[in-house]
PDB file of C-alpha atoms in Angstrom:
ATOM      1  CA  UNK A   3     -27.092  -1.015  36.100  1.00 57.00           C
ATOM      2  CA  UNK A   4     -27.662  -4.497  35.628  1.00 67.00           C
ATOM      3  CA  UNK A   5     -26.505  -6.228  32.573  1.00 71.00           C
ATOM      4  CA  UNK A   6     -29.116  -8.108  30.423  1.00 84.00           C
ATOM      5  CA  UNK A   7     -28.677 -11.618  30.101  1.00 88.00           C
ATOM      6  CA  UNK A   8     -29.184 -13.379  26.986  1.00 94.00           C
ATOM      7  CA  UNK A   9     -32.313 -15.040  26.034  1.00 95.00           C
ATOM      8  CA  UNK A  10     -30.206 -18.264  24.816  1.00 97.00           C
ATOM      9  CA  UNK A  11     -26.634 -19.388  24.447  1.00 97.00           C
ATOM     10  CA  UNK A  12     -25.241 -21.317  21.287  1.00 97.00           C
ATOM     11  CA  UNK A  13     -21.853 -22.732  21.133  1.00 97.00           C
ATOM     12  CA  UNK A  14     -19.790 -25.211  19.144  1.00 95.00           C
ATOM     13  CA  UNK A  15     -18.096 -28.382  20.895  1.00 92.00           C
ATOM     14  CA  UNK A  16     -14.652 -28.288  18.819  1.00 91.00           C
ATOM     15  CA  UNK A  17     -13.163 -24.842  19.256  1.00 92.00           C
ATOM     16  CA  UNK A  18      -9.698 -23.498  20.380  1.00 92.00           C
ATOM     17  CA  UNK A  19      -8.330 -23.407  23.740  1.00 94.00           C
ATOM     18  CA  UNK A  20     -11.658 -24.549  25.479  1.00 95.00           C
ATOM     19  CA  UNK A  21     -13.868 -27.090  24.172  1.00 94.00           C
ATOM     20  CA  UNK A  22     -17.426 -26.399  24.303  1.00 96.00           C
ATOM     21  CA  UNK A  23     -18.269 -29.054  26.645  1.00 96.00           C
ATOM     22  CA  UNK A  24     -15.858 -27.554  29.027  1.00 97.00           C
ATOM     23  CA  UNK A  25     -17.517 -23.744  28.101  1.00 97.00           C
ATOM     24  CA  UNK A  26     -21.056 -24.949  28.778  1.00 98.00           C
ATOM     25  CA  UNK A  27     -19.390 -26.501  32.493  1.00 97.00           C
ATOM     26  CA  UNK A  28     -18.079 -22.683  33.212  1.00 97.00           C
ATOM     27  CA  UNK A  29     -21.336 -21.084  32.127  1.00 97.00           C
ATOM     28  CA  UNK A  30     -23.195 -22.974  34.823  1.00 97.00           C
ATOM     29  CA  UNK A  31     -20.963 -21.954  37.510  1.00 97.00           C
ATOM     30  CA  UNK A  32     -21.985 -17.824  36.989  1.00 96.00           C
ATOM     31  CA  UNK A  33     -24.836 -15.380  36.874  1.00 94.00           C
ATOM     32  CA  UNK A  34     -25.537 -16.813  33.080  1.00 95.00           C
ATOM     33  CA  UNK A  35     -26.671 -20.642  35.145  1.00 95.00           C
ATOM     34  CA  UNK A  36     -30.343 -20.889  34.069  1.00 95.00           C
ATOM     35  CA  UNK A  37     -29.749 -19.311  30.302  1.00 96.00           C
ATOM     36  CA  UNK A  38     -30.512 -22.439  28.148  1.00 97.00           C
ATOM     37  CA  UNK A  39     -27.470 -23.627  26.176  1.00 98.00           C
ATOM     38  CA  UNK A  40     -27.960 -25.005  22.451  1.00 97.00           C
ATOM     39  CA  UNK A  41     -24.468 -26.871  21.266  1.00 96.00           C
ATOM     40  CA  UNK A  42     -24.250 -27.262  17.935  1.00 93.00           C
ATOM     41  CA  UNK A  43     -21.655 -29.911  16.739  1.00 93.00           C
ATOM     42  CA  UNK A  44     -20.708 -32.304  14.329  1.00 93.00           C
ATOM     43  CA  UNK A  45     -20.637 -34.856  17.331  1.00 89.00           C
ATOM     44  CA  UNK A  46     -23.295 -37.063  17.079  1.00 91.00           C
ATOM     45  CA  UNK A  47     -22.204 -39.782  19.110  1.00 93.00           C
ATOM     46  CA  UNK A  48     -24.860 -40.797  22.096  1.00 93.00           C
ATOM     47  CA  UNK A  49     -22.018 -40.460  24.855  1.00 95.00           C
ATOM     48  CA  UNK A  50     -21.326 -36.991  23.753  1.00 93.00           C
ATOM     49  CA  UNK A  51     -24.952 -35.858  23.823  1.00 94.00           C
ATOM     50  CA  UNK A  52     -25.290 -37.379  27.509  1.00 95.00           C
ATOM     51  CA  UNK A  53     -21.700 -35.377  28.594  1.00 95.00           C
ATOM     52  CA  UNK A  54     -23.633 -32.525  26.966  1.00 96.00           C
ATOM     53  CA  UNK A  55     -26.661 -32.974  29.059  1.00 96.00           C
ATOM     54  CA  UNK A  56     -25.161 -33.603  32.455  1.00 97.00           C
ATOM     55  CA  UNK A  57     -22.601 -30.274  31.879  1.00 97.00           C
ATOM     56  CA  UNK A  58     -25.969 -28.800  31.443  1.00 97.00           C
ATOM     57  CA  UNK A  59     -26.567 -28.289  27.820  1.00 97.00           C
ATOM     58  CA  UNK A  60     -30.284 -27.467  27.035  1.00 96.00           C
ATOM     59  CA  UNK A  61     -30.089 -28.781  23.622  1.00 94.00           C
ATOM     60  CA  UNK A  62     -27.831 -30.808  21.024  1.00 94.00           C
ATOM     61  CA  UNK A  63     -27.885 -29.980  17.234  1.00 95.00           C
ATOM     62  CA  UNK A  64     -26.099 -32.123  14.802  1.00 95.00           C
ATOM     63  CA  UNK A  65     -24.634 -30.861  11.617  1.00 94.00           C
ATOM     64  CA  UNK A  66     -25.412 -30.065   9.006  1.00 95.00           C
ATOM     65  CA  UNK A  67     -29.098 -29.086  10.250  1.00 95.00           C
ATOM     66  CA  UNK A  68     -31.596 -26.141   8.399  1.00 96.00           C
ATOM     67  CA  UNK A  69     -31.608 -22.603   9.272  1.00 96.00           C
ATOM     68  CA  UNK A  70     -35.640 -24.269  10.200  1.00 97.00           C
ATOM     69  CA  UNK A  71     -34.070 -27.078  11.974  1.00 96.00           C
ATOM     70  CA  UNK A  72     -32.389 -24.375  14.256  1.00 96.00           C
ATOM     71  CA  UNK A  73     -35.291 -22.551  14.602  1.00 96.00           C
ATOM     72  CA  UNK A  74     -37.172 -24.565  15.788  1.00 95.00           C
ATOM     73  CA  UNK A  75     -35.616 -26.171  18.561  1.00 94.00           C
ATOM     74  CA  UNK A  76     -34.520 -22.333  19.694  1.00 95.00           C
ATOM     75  CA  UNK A  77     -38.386 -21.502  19.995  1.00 95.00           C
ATOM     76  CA  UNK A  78     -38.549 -24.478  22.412  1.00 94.00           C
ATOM     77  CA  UNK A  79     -36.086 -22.898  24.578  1.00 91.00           C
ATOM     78  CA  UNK A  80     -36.899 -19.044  23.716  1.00 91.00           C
ATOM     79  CA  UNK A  81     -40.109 -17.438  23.755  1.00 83.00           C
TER      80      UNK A  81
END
């Protein structure tokens, strides 16, 4: 059968052996394309966000944020 795809995605930027720019790029290029992706990061620089956007990032989330802060930008995405 067909596998379900997730309702969101949520993924770091700094991480080991692929940067979450970089995961958010291969995400795109499969099955999982139109799954909104929320990065959350420490990177709060404005030429980040825009890299973030244009790999296709749904939404940026700076830390440290609110377990309400995350909540509500996911309901934006998820319903």
């Amino acid at each position: 059968g067909r596998a379900e795809k997730p309702a969101m995605i949520i993924t770091d930027i700094n991480m080991p052996r692929m940067d979450g720019l970089t995961f958010v790029r291969e995400v795109k290029k499969t099955g999982f394309k139109f799954v909104p992706i929320l990065v959350l990061t420490t990177e709060s620089q404005a030429d980040k966000k825009t890299e973030g956007k244009q790999a296709g990032a749904a939404g940026w989330l700076v830390k440290p944020f609110t377990p309400q802060q995350l909540l509500d930008v996911v309901k934006k995405f998820v319903r």
